[in-house]
C-alpha cells in the first residue's frame, strides 16, 4: 500500500535549477570529456564542431524535447509512459530498459578506472614509467578494476536509493556547480601553457580535407549519445517535472550547457597535449595514458592530475546516477516494489553483466563475438543500434500516434508546426541513416 501511494504521489524537482542541474548531470559525462575531444580531433576539428552544433539544434533537440514531453505528460518511468499511450507499446519501454542495462555495463567499468586513478593520485602512487604499460596491466588485472567498478556502481546507486529529492537532486545540485568551477579552472590553466595556441588551432581551425559523409553521421551519433537521448533518461527525469514547467527553455539551456562543457573539455585537454608534443588523436587512451604524461611533466602535476580525475569521476557519476534511475523508476512502478528494493535489484543485475565487460581487458580478452570483446559488443550494440533505434521509435510514436497537444509544448503555432514537421518527416529518415552507418552498411 505504502509503495502504491508513493508511486501515485510522484516526486517533483524542487526548483527549475534542480531540474537543469539533474539533466545537465545526466548529459555531461564521459561522452563530453573523454569522447568528444578526440572524435572532434579525428574528424576535422572545427568542421566537426560546426556539424555537431547544427545537428544538435535541428535534429537532436527534437527527440530530446519528445522525451521530456512524454515524461512530463505521463508522469511515469519509461515502460509505463509507453504503456499509457498503448498497452502494446510497453515493449518499446522495455527496449529502453534493456539499453539502460547495456550502457552501465561498459560505462561503469570506465567509471571504475576513474576511481582507480583518483586513488593513485591521492596516495602518490602514480607510475613513473610507461603510462601505456601501466594502464594496460591495470585494466587486464582480474580483481582491482572489478573492485573499482563495484565501488563506482555503489556510489552511483547510493543516490537513487535515497530518492529523487534527497538523493538525485542533492547530488547534482552540489556536484554540477563544483564540476563547472573545476572545469573552468583547468581549462583556464591549460591556456597558459607554452604552445597552447596549437591546441586551439587543432580544435577550431577547420580542416575541410577531412570532411566526409561519415563526419556528419559521427557528429550525429556523438550528439545523441552526449545528450543522453534514446534510452528514456529524459523521460524519467521529465516525469518529475511540475505541470507548468517550460521544457523548451530547459532544453535550450541543456543543449547550450552541454555543448559549452564539451568545448571547455577540449580546451582543457588539447593545449596541454600539444604543449608536450603528444599525440592528440590517441583515442580511448587519451585520458588514461596521454594525460598522465602531461601531469607528470607539469609543476604540481599530481594536484592537477587528481583534480582532473575527480572532475572525470564527477561527470561519470552524475550520468551513472541517471542511467540507474531509468531502470529503477521503470521496475518500481511496473512491479509496485519499493525504491530501495528496485535499486538493489538493478545494481545486482548490472554487476553481473559488469563481470565480463571488466574482464574483457584481461582474463577473457580472447573471447570475441563478431571480432569484438564483450566490452566492445555492449558499447557497439547500445550506441550504434539501441540508442538510434529507441530514438526512432520515440519519434514515430510521439509524432504519428501520440501527436502531443500544442499547449503542452508552446503557444507559438509556427514553432509547433516546425517541430511536428521535423519530428514526423525529417528526423526519422536521418536516424535510419545513422543506424545503417552504425551497422557499417553505408
Ligand atoms: N550522456 C552521457 C555522456 O555523455 C552518456 C549517457 C548516454 C548517459 C545515454 C545516459 C544515457 O557521457
Short mmCIF file of C-alpha atoms and ligand atoms in Angstrom, two decimals:
data_model
loop_
_atom_site.label_atom_id
_atom_site.label_comp_id
_atom_site.label_asym_id
_atom_site.label_seq_id
_atom_site.Cartn_x
_atom_site.Cartn_y
_atom_site.Cartn_z
CA UNK A 1 0.00 0.00 0.00
CA UNK A 2 2.71 2.42 1.03
CA UNK A 3 4.51 1.62 -2.19
CA UNK A 4 1.41 2.32 -4.29
CA UNK A 5 0.83 5.60 -2.53
CA UNK A 6 4.41 6.66 -3.09
CA UNK A 7 4.05 5.91 -6.81
CA UNK A 8 0.81 7.85 -7.09
CA UNK A 9 2.33 10.81 -5.28
CA UNK A 10 5.16 11.40 -7.65
CA UNK A 11 8.25 13.29 -6.56
CA UNK A 12 8.81 16.72 -8.14
CA UNK A 13 12.05 18.59 -8.67
CA UNK A 14 12.06 21.29 -6.04
CA UNK A 15 13.18 24.03 -8.45
CA UNK A 16 14.00 24.80 -12.06
CA UNK A 17 17.66 24.94 -11.02
CA UNK A 18 17.46 21.41 -9.64
CA UNK A 19 15.99 20.14 -12.90
CA UNK A 20 18.65 21.83 -15.03
CA UNK A 21 21.46 20.52 -12.81
CA UNK A 22 19.99 17.00 -12.92
CA UNK A 23 19.57 16.94 -16.71
CA UNK A 24 22.98 18.52 -17.19
CA UNK A 25 24.44 15.92 -14.84
CA UNK A 26 22.76 13.25 -16.93
CA UNK A 27 24.03 14.63 -20.24
CA UNK A 28 27.54 15.68 -19.23
CA UNK A 29 29.65 12.60 -18.82
CA UNK A 30 32.46 10.57 -20.28
CA UNK A 31 30.96 11.45 -23.67
CA UNK A 32 31.91 15.12 -23.25
CA UNK A 33 35.28 14.85 -21.60
CA UNK A 34 36.72 11.70 -22.99
CA UNK A 35 34.98 11.04 -26.30
CA UNK A 36 34.07 14.46 -27.74
CA UNK A 37 37.59 15.95 -27.84
CA UNK A 38 39.22 13.03 -29.60
CA UNK A 39 36.37 12.33 -32.02
CA UNK A 40 36.45 16.01 -32.92
CA UNK A 41 40.20 15.79 -33.44
CA UNK A 42 39.89 12.78 -35.72
CA UNK A 43 37.09 14.32 -37.77
CA UNK A 44 38.34 17.67 -38.93
CA UNK A 45 38.23 19.74 -35.72
CA UNK A 46 36.21 22.90 -36.22
CA UNK A 47 34.17 21.46 -39.04
CA UNK A 48 33.04 18.60 -36.85
CA UNK A 49 32.16 21.11 -34.14
CA UNK A 50 30.01 23.07 -36.57
CA UNK A 51 28.23 19.93 -37.81
CA UNK A 52 27.71 18.82 -34.24
CA UNK A 53 26.11 22.13 -33.28
CA UNK A 54 23.83 22.25 -36.34
CA UNK A 55 22.74 18.64 -35.92
CA UNK A 56 22.11 19.17 -32.22
CA UNK A 57 19.86 22.15 -32.89
CA UNK A 58 17.92 20.83 -35.88
CA UNK A 59 17.84 17.09 -35.28
CA UNK A 60 18.69 16.01 -31.72
CA UNK A 61 16.72 18.75 -30.00
CA UNK A 62 13.55 17.16 -31.42
CA UNK A 63 13.78 13.71 -29.74
CA UNK A 64 15.18 15.47 -26.66
CA UNK A 65 12.00 17.56 -26.45
CA UNK A 66 9.90 14.44 -27.15
CA UNK A 67 11.45 12.59 -24.23
CA UNK A 68 10.82 15.45 -21.81
CA UNK A 69 7.32 15.89 -23.19
CA UNK A 70 6.48 12.21 -22.80
CA UNK A 71 7.75 12.16 -19.23
CA UNK A 72 6.03 15.41 -18.31
CA UNK A 73 2.71 14.31 -19.78
CA UNK A 74 2.65 10.72 -18.50
CA UNK A 75 4.44 11.30 -15.21
CA UNK A 76 5.77 7.77 -15.32
CA UNK A 77 9.05 5.98 -16.00
CA UNK A 78 9.81 4.79 -19.47
CA UNK A 79 7.87 1.48 -19.51
CA UNK A 80 4.67 2.85 -18.00
CA UNK A 81 4.87 6.01 -20.12
CA UNK A 82 4.77 3.95 -23.31
CA UNK A 83 2.08 1.69 -21.87
CA UNK A 84 -0.08 4.71 -21.16
CA UNK A 85 -0.09 5.53 -24.87
CA UNK A 86 -0.97 1.97 -25.78
CA UNK A 87 -0.64 -1.19 -23.71
CA UNK A 88 1.20 -2.88 -26.58
CA UNK A 89 3.84 -0.13 -26.72
CA UNK A 90 5.21 -1.29 -23.36
CA UNK A 91 7.70 -3.30 -25.43
CA UNK A 92 9.34 -0.05 -26.56
CA UNK A 93 9.76 0.91 -22.92
CA UNK A 94 11.35 -2.45 -22.26
CA UNK A 95 13.78 -1.82 -25.09
CA UNK A 96 14.85 1.40 -23.35
CA UNK A 97 15.08 -0.57 -20.12
CA UNK A 98 17.44 -3.08 -21.75
CA UNK A 99 19.53 -0.19 -23.11
CA UNK A 100 19.73 1.21 -19.61
CA UNK A 101 21.37 -2.05 -18.54
CA UNK A 102 23.71 -2.32 -21.54
CA UNK A 103 25.22 1.18 -21.19
CA UNK A 104 26.22 0.94 -17.50
CA UNK A 105 27.91 -2.41 -18.20
CA UNK A 106 30.71 -0.64 -20.03
CA UNK A 107 30.23 2.90 -18.71
CA UNK A 108 30.68 1.82 -15.09
CA UNK A 109 33.86 -0.05 -15.94
CA UNK A 110 35.37 3.23 -17.19
CA UNK A 111 33.87 4.88 -14.09
CA UNK A 112 35.83 2.35 -12.03
CA UNK A 113 39.03 3.33 -13.86
CA UNK A 114 38.48 6.96 -12.79
CA UNK A 115 38.16 5.78 -9.18
CA UNK A 116 41.47 3.92 -9.55
CA UNK A 117 43.22 6.99 -10.97
CA UNK A 118 41.89 9.19 -8.17
CA UNK A 119 43.27 6.62 -5.74
CA UNK A 120 46.75 6.52 -7.28
CA UNK A 121 47.00 10.32 -7.44
CA UNK A 122 45.72 10.65 -3.89
CA UNK A 123 48.15 8.11 -2.49
CA UNK A 124 51.06 9.36 -4.60
CA UNK A 125 51.35 6.04 -6.37
CA UNK A 126 51.39 7.38 -9.89
CA UNK A 127 53.59 5.13 -12.01
CA UNK A 128 56.73 6.97 -13.01
CA UNK A 129 57.48 4.95 -16.13
CA UNK A 130 55.45 3.94 -19.14
CA UNK A 131 51.83 5.08 -18.73
CA UNK A 132 50.51 2.88 -21.51
CA UNK A 133 52.04 -0.19 -19.89
CA UNK A 134 50.63 0.72 -16.52
CA UNK A 135 47.16 1.25 -17.93
CA UNK A 136 47.19 -2.00 -19.90
CA UNK A 137 48.39 -4.06 -16.95
CA UNK A 138 45.91 -2.42 -14.59
CA UNK A 139 42.94 -2.98 -16.90
CA UNK A 140 43.98 -6.60 -17.53
CA UNK A 141 44.09 -7.44 -13.83
CA UNK A 142 41.10 -9.58 -12.69
CA UNK A 143 40.46 -8.07 -9.26
CA UNK A 144 41.43 -4.40 -8.89
CA UNK A 145 39.41 -2.98 -11.84
CA UNK A 146 36.43 -5.04 -10.72
CA UNK A 147 36.64 -3.72 -7.17
CA UNK A 148 36.94 -0.17 -8.51
CA UNK A 149 33.96 -0.76 -10.80
CA UNK A 150 31.91 -2.06 -7.88
CA UNK A 151 32.85 1.00 -5.80
CA UNK A 152 31.71 3.19 -8.67
CA UNK A 153 28.45 1.25 -9.03
CA UNK A 154 27.73 1.52 -5.30
CA UNK A 155 28.40 5.25 -5.32
CA UNK A 156 26.00 5.71 -8.25
CA UNK A 157 23.34 3.55 -6.62
CA UNK A 158 23.52 5.37 -3.27
CA UNK A 159 21.68 8.41 -4.67
CA UNK A 160 18.65 6.86 -6.40
CA UNK A 161 18.45 4.62 -3.31
CA UNK A 162 17.81 7.74 -1.19
CA UNK A 163 15.15 9.06 -3.55
CA UNK A 164 14.64 11.75 -6.15
CA UNK A 165 14.86 14.83 -3.94
CA UNK A 166 17.09 13.63 -1.13
CA UNK A 167 19.39 11.65 -3.37
CA UNK A 168 19.50 12.51 -7.07
CA UNK A 169 18.62 16.18 -6.74
CA UNK A 170 21.01 16.89 -3.90
CA UNK A 171 23.88 15.10 -5.59
CA UNK A 172 23.50 17.09 -8.80
CA UNK A 173 22.92 20.40 -7.00
CA UNK A 174 26.27 20.03 -5.29
CA UNK A 175 28.37 18.15 -7.83
CA UNK A 176 27.47 20.02 -11.02
CA UNK A 177 28.40 23.57 -9.87
CA UNK A 178 31.62 22.16 -8.39
CA UNK A 179 32.31 20.34 -11.64
CA UNK A 180 31.84 23.54 -13.67
CA UNK A 181 34.18 25.57 -11.43
CA UNK A 182 36.86 22.88 -11.67
CA UNK A 183 36.48 22.59 -15.43
CA UNK A 184 36.79 26.35 -15.97
CA UNK A 185 39.85 26.42 -13.73
CA UNK A 186 41.59 23.54 -15.51
CA UNK A 187 40.69 24.83 -18.99
CA UNK A 188 41.96 28.30 -18.00
CA UNK A 189 45.22 26.85 -16.69
CA UNK A 190 45.74 24.90 -19.91
CA UNK A 191 45.71 28.13 -21.88
CA UNK A 192 48.81 29.40 -20.07
CA UNK A 193 50.98 26.51 -21.23
CA UNK A 194 53.57 27.06 -23.97
CA UNK A 195 52.30 26.23 -27.41
CA UNK A 196 48.69 26.15 -26.24
CA UNK A 197 47.74 28.02 -29.39
CA UNK A 198 48.49 24.86 -31.41
CA UNK A 199 45.91 23.01 -29.37
CA UNK A 200 43.33 25.70 -30.03
CA UNK A 201 44.11 25.65 -33.75
CA UNK A 202 43.62 21.90 -33.76
CA UNK A 203 40.18 22.39 -32.26
CA UNK A 204 38.95 25.46 -34.02
CA UNK A 205 40.63 25.64 -37.45
CA UNK A 206 38.55 23.58 -39.87
CA UNK A 207 40.29 21.00 -41.99
CA UNK A 208 37.98 20.59 -44.98
CA UNK A 209 40.01 17.73 -46.38
CA UNK A 210 38.73 15.54 -43.56
CA UNK A 211 35.10 16.19 -44.40
CA UNK A 212 33.13 13.12 -45.44
CA UNK A 213 29.59 11.83 -45.12
CA UNK A 214 30.88 9.80 -42.19
CA UNK A 215 31.80 13.02 -40.38
CA UNK A 216 28.17 14.09 -40.41
CA UNK A 217 26.91 10.78 -39.08
CA UNK A 218 29.66 10.56 -36.49
CA UNK A 219 28.67 14.03 -35.29
CA UNK A 220 25.03 12.95 -35.10
CA UNK A 221 25.85 9.81 -33.14
CA UNK A 222 28.01 11.80 -30.76
CA UNK A 223 25.26 14.39 -30.28
CA UNK A 224 22.64 11.76 -29.40
CA UNK A 225 24.94 9.94 -27.00
CA UNK A 226 26.16 13.03 -25.21
CA UNK A 227 22.66 14.44 -24.81
CA UNK A 228 21.57 11.07 -23.36
CA UNK A 229 18.76 10.78 -25.89
CA UNK A 230 17.43 7.33 -26.70
CA UNK A 231 17.03 5.34 -23.54
CA UNK A 232 14.47 7.21 -21.54
CA UNK A 233 16.74 9.11 -19.13
CA UNK A 234 14.98 12.32 -20.06
CA UNK A 235 11.55 10.67 -19.98
CA UNK A 236 12.33 9.62 -16.42
CA UNK A 237 13.76 12.98 -15.33
CA UNK A 238 10.94 14.77 -17.21
CA UNK A 239 8.38 12.76 -15.27
CA UNK A 240 9.42 14.58 -12.09
CA UNK A 241 8.61 17.96 -13.66
CA UNK A 242 5.74 20.11 -12.49
CA UNK A 243 2.87 20.54 -14.93
CA UNK A 244 3.70 24.18 -15.70
CA UNK A 245 7.42 23.73 -16.40
CA UNK A 246 8.74 25.22 -19.61
CA UNK A 247 10.51 22.35 -21.32
CA UNK A 248 11.60 24.39 -24.32
CA UNK A 249 13.60 26.75 -22.16
CA UNK A 250 15.08 23.84 -20.20
CA UNK A 251 16.04 22.00 -23.40
CA UNK A 252 17.72 25.13 -24.74
CA UNK A 253 19.74 25.54 -21.55
CA UNK A 254 20.61 21.87 -21.52
CA UNK A 255 21.87 21.89 -25.11
CA UNK A 256 23.82 25.11 -24.58
CA UNK A 257 25.35 23.95 -21.28
CA UNK A 258 26.28 20.53 -22.64
CA UNK A 259 27.95 21.99 -25.73
CA UNK A 260 29.89 24.63 -23.79
CA UNK A 261 31.12 21.95 -21.38
CA UNK A 262 32.27 19.72 -24.26
CA UNK A 263 34.19 22.65 -25.80
CA UNK A 264 35.73 23.55 -22.44
CA UNK A 265 36.81 19.93 -22.05
CA UNK A 266 38.62 20.23 -25.39
CA UNK A 267 40.25 23.48 -24.26
CA UNK A 268 41.33 21.73 -21.06
CA UNK A 269 42.88 18.80 -22.91
CA UNK A 270 44.37 19.85 -26.27
CA UNK A 271 46.61 22.81 -25.37
CA UNK A 272 48.19 20.57 -22.72
CA UNK A 273 48.64 17.68 -25.13
CA UNK A 274 50.19 19.97 -27.76
CA UNK A 275 52.47 21.79 -25.39
CA UNK A 276 54.09 18.45 -24.53
CA UNK A 277 54.21 17.23 -28.11
CA UNK A 278 51.97 14.26 -27.51
CA UNK A 279 49.59 12.52 -29.89
CA UNK A 280 46.19 14.32 -29.91
CA UNK A 281 44.21 11.60 -31.70
CA UNK A 282 45.20 8.89 -29.25
CA UNK A 283 41.55 7.91 -28.96
CA UNK A 284 40.39 5.94 -25.97
CA UNK A 285 43.80 6.13 -24.32
CA UNK A 286 43.92 9.93 -24.45
CA UNK A 287 42.58 10.43 -20.96
CA UNK A 288 44.17 7.49 -19.15
CA UNK A 289 47.52 7.33 -20.92
CA UNK A 290 48.35 10.64 -22.60
CA UNK A 291 47.13 12.99 -19.87
CA UNK A 292 49.07 11.32 -17.02
CA UNK A 293 52.18 12.02 -19.13
CA UNK A 294 51.21 15.69 -19.20
CA UNK A 295 50.64 15.75 -15.44
CA UNK A 296 53.99 14.07 -14.84
CA UNK A 297 55.72 16.92 -16.69
CA UNK A 298 53.81 19.78 -15.05
CA UNK A 299 54.79 21.56 -11.85
CA UNK A 300 52.27 20.45 -9.20
CA UNK A 301 51.29 17.80 -11.74
CA UNK A 302 49.91 15.42 -9.14
CA UNK A 303 47.47 18.04 -7.92
CA UNK A 304 46.31 18.77 -11.46
CA UNK A 305 46.07 15.04 -12.11
CA UNK A 306 43.98 14.50 -9.02
CA UNK A 307 41.71 17.40 -9.94
CA UNK A 308 41.28 16.11 -13.46
CA UNK A 309 40.30 12.61 -12.40
CA UNK A 310 37.94 13.91 -9.74
CA UNK A 311 36.35 16.01 -12.49
CA UNK A 312 36.05 12.99 -14.77
CA UNK A 313 34.64 10.95 -11.90
CA UNK A 314 32.01 13.63 -11.15
CA UNK A 315 30.95 13.67 -14.80
CA UNK A 316 30.67 9.89 -14.91
CA UNK A 317 28.91 9.72 -11.52
CA UNK A 318 26.06 12.10 -12.35
CA UNK A 319 25.46 10.27 -15.66
CA UNK A 320 25.69 6.94 -13.87
CA UNK A 321 23.00 8.06 -11.42
CA UNK A 322 20.66 8.92 -14.30
CA UNK A 323 21.40 5.64 -16.07
CA UNK A 324 20.41 3.69 -12.98
CA UNK A 325 17.34 5.82 -12.30
CA UNK A 326 15.84 4.81 -15.67
CA UNK A 327 15.62 1.14 -14.79
CA UNK A 328 14.88 1.75 -11.11
CA UNK A 329 11.92 4.04 -11.82
CA UNK A 330 10.69 1.67 -14.51
CA UNK A 331 10.56 -1.52 -12.40
CA UNK A 332 9.44 0.20 -9.22
CA UNK A 333 6.24 1.32 -10.94
CA UNK A 334 5.81 -1.74 -13.08
CA UNK A 335 6.10 -4.26 -10.26
CA UNK A 336 4.99 -1.97 -7.43
CA UNK A 337 8.08 -2.57 -5.34
CA UNK A 338 9.91 -0.11 -3.11
CA UNK A 339 12.60 2.20 -4.48
CA UNK A 340 15.21 0.61 -2.24
CA UNK A 341 14.43 -2.90 -3.45
CA UNK A 342 14.38 -1.73 -7.07
CA UNK A 343 17.83 -0.15 -6.59
CA UNK A 344 19.25 -3.36 -5.11
CA UNK A 345 17.79 -5.49 -7.92
CA UNK A 346 19.05 -3.24 -10.74
CA UNK A 347 22.51 -2.80 -9.22
CA UNK A 348 22.84 -6.57 -8.85
CA UNK A 349 21.82 -7.22 -12.46
CA UNK A 350 24.28 -4.60 -13.71
CA UNK A 351 27.02 -6.02 -11.51
CA UNK A 352 26.60 -9.46 -13.09
CA UNK A 353 26.98 -8.00 -16.59
CA UNK A 354 29.94 -5.92 -15.48
CA UNK A 355 31.98 -9.05 -14.78
CA UNK A 356 32.58 -9.99 -18.43
CA UNK A 357 32.96 -6.35 -19.58
CA UNK A 358 35.60 -5.72 -16.92
CA UNK A 359 37.43 -8.95 -17.67
CA UNK A 360 37.36 -8.41 -21.40
CA UNK A 361 40.56 -6.37 -20.98
CA UNK A 362 42.37 -9.29 -19.39
CA UNK A 363 41.24 -12.79 -18.43
CA UNK A 364 38.71 -13.19 -21.25
CA UNK A 365 40.16 -10.79 -23.82
CA UNK A 366 40.39 -13.63 -26.32
CA UNK A 367 36.68 -14.43 -26.25
CA UNK A 368 35.26 -12.48 -29.16
CA UNK A 369 31.92 -12.35 -30.88
CA UNK A 370 31.95 -10.75 -34.37
CA UNK A 371 35.57 -9.92 -33.62
CA UNK A 372 34.59 -7.74 -30.65
CA UNK A 373 35.29 -8.24 -26.97
CA UNK A 374 32.35 -8.31 -24.58
CA UNK A 375 33.03 -4.68 -23.63
CA UNK A 376 33.04 -3.66 -27.29
CA UNK A 377 29.87 -5.65 -28.02
CA UNK A 378 27.96 -3.87 -25.25
CA UNK A 379 29.22 -0.45 -26.36
CA UNK A 380 28.56 -1.14 -30.04
CA UNK A 381 25.08 -2.60 -29.53
CA UNK A 382 23.99 0.18 -27.20
CA UNK A 383 25.50 3.17 -29.01
CA UNK A 384 25.09 2.13 -32.63
CA UNK A 385 21.91 0.07 -32.56
CA UNK A 386 19.79 0.57 -29.45
CA UNK A 387 20.15 4.34 -28.93
CA UNK A 388 19.25 5.30 -32.53
CA UNK A 389 16.54 2.60 -32.68
CA UNK A 390 14.89 3.79 -29.47
CA UNK A 391 15.10 7.38 -30.69
CA UNK A 392 13.50 6.42 -34.00
CA UNK A 393 10.66 4.59 -32.22
CA UNK A 394 10.16 7.55 -29.89
CA UNK A 395 9.84 9.99 -32.80
CA UNK A 396 7.37 7.77 -34.66
CA UNK A 397 5.24 7.06 -31.59
CA UNK A 398 5.15 10.67 -30.39
CA UNK A 399 4.88 12.25 -33.85
CA UNK A 400 2.43 9.91 -35.54
CA UNK A 401 0.47 8.33 -32.70
CA UNK A 402 0.52 10.45 -29.56
CA UNK A 403 0.51 13.73 -31.52
CA UNK A 404 1.17 15.93 -28.48
CA UNK A 405 -1.14 18.87 -27.93
CA UNK A 406 0.37 22.24 -28.69
CA UNK A 407 -0.36 23.64 -25.21
CA UNK A 408 1.95 21.08 -23.66
CA UNK A 409 4.87 22.48 -25.58
CA UNK A 410 4.38 26.08 -26.63
CA UNK A 411 1.83 28.71 -27.62
CA UNK A 412 3.69 29.60 -30.77
CA UNK A 413 1.94 27.99 -33.78
CA UNK A 414 4.91 28.37 -36.12
CA UNK A 415 7.26 26.74 -33.63
CA UNK A 416 4.85 23.88 -33.06
CA UNK A 417 4.36 23.27 -36.78
CA UNK A 418 8.09 23.22 -37.47
CA UNK A 419 8.61 20.91 -34.52
CA UNK A 420 5.97 18.48 -35.79
CA UNK A 421 7.34 18.64 -39.33
CA UNK A 422 10.87 17.81 -38.23
CA UNK A 423 9.58 15.13 -35.88
CA UNK A 424 7.46 13.35 -38.45
CA UNK A 425 9.33 13.77 -41.70
CA UNK A 426 12.96 14.76 -41.15
CA UNK A 427 14.32 13.13 -38.01
CA UNK A 428 13.18 9.51 -38.70
CA UNK A 429 14.95 9.15 -42.08
CA UNK A 430 18.08 10.76 -40.68
CA UNK A 431 18.05 8.27 -37.82
CA UNK A 432 17.62 5.34 -40.18
CA UNK A 433 20.71 6.55 -41.99
CA UNK A 434 22.56 6.74 -38.68
CA UNK A 435 21.66 3.15 -37.92
CA UNK A 436 22.74 1.88 -41.31
CA UNK A 437 26.00 3.71 -40.75
CA UNK A 438 26.32 2.23 -37.26
CA UNK A 439 25.97 -1.22 -38.77
CA UNK A 440 28.56 -0.34 -41.41
CA UNK A 441 26.02 -0.62 -44.17
CA UNK A 442 26.63 2.81 -45.70
N1 LIG B 1 25.41 11.47 -21.98
C1 LIG B 1 26.30 10.65 -21.24
C2 LIG B 1 27.73 11.06 -21.57
O1 LIG B 1 27.96 11.92 -22.36
C3 LIG B 1 26.12 9.20 -21.50
C4 LIG B 1 24.72 8.71 -21.44
C5 LIG B 1 24.12 8.21 -22.57
C6 LIG B 1 24.02 8.78 -20.27
C7 LIG B 1 22.80 7.79 -22.57
C8 LIG B 1 22.72 8.38 -20.21
C9 LIG B 1 22.11 7.88 -21.37
O2 LIG B 1 28.65 10.52 -21.04
#
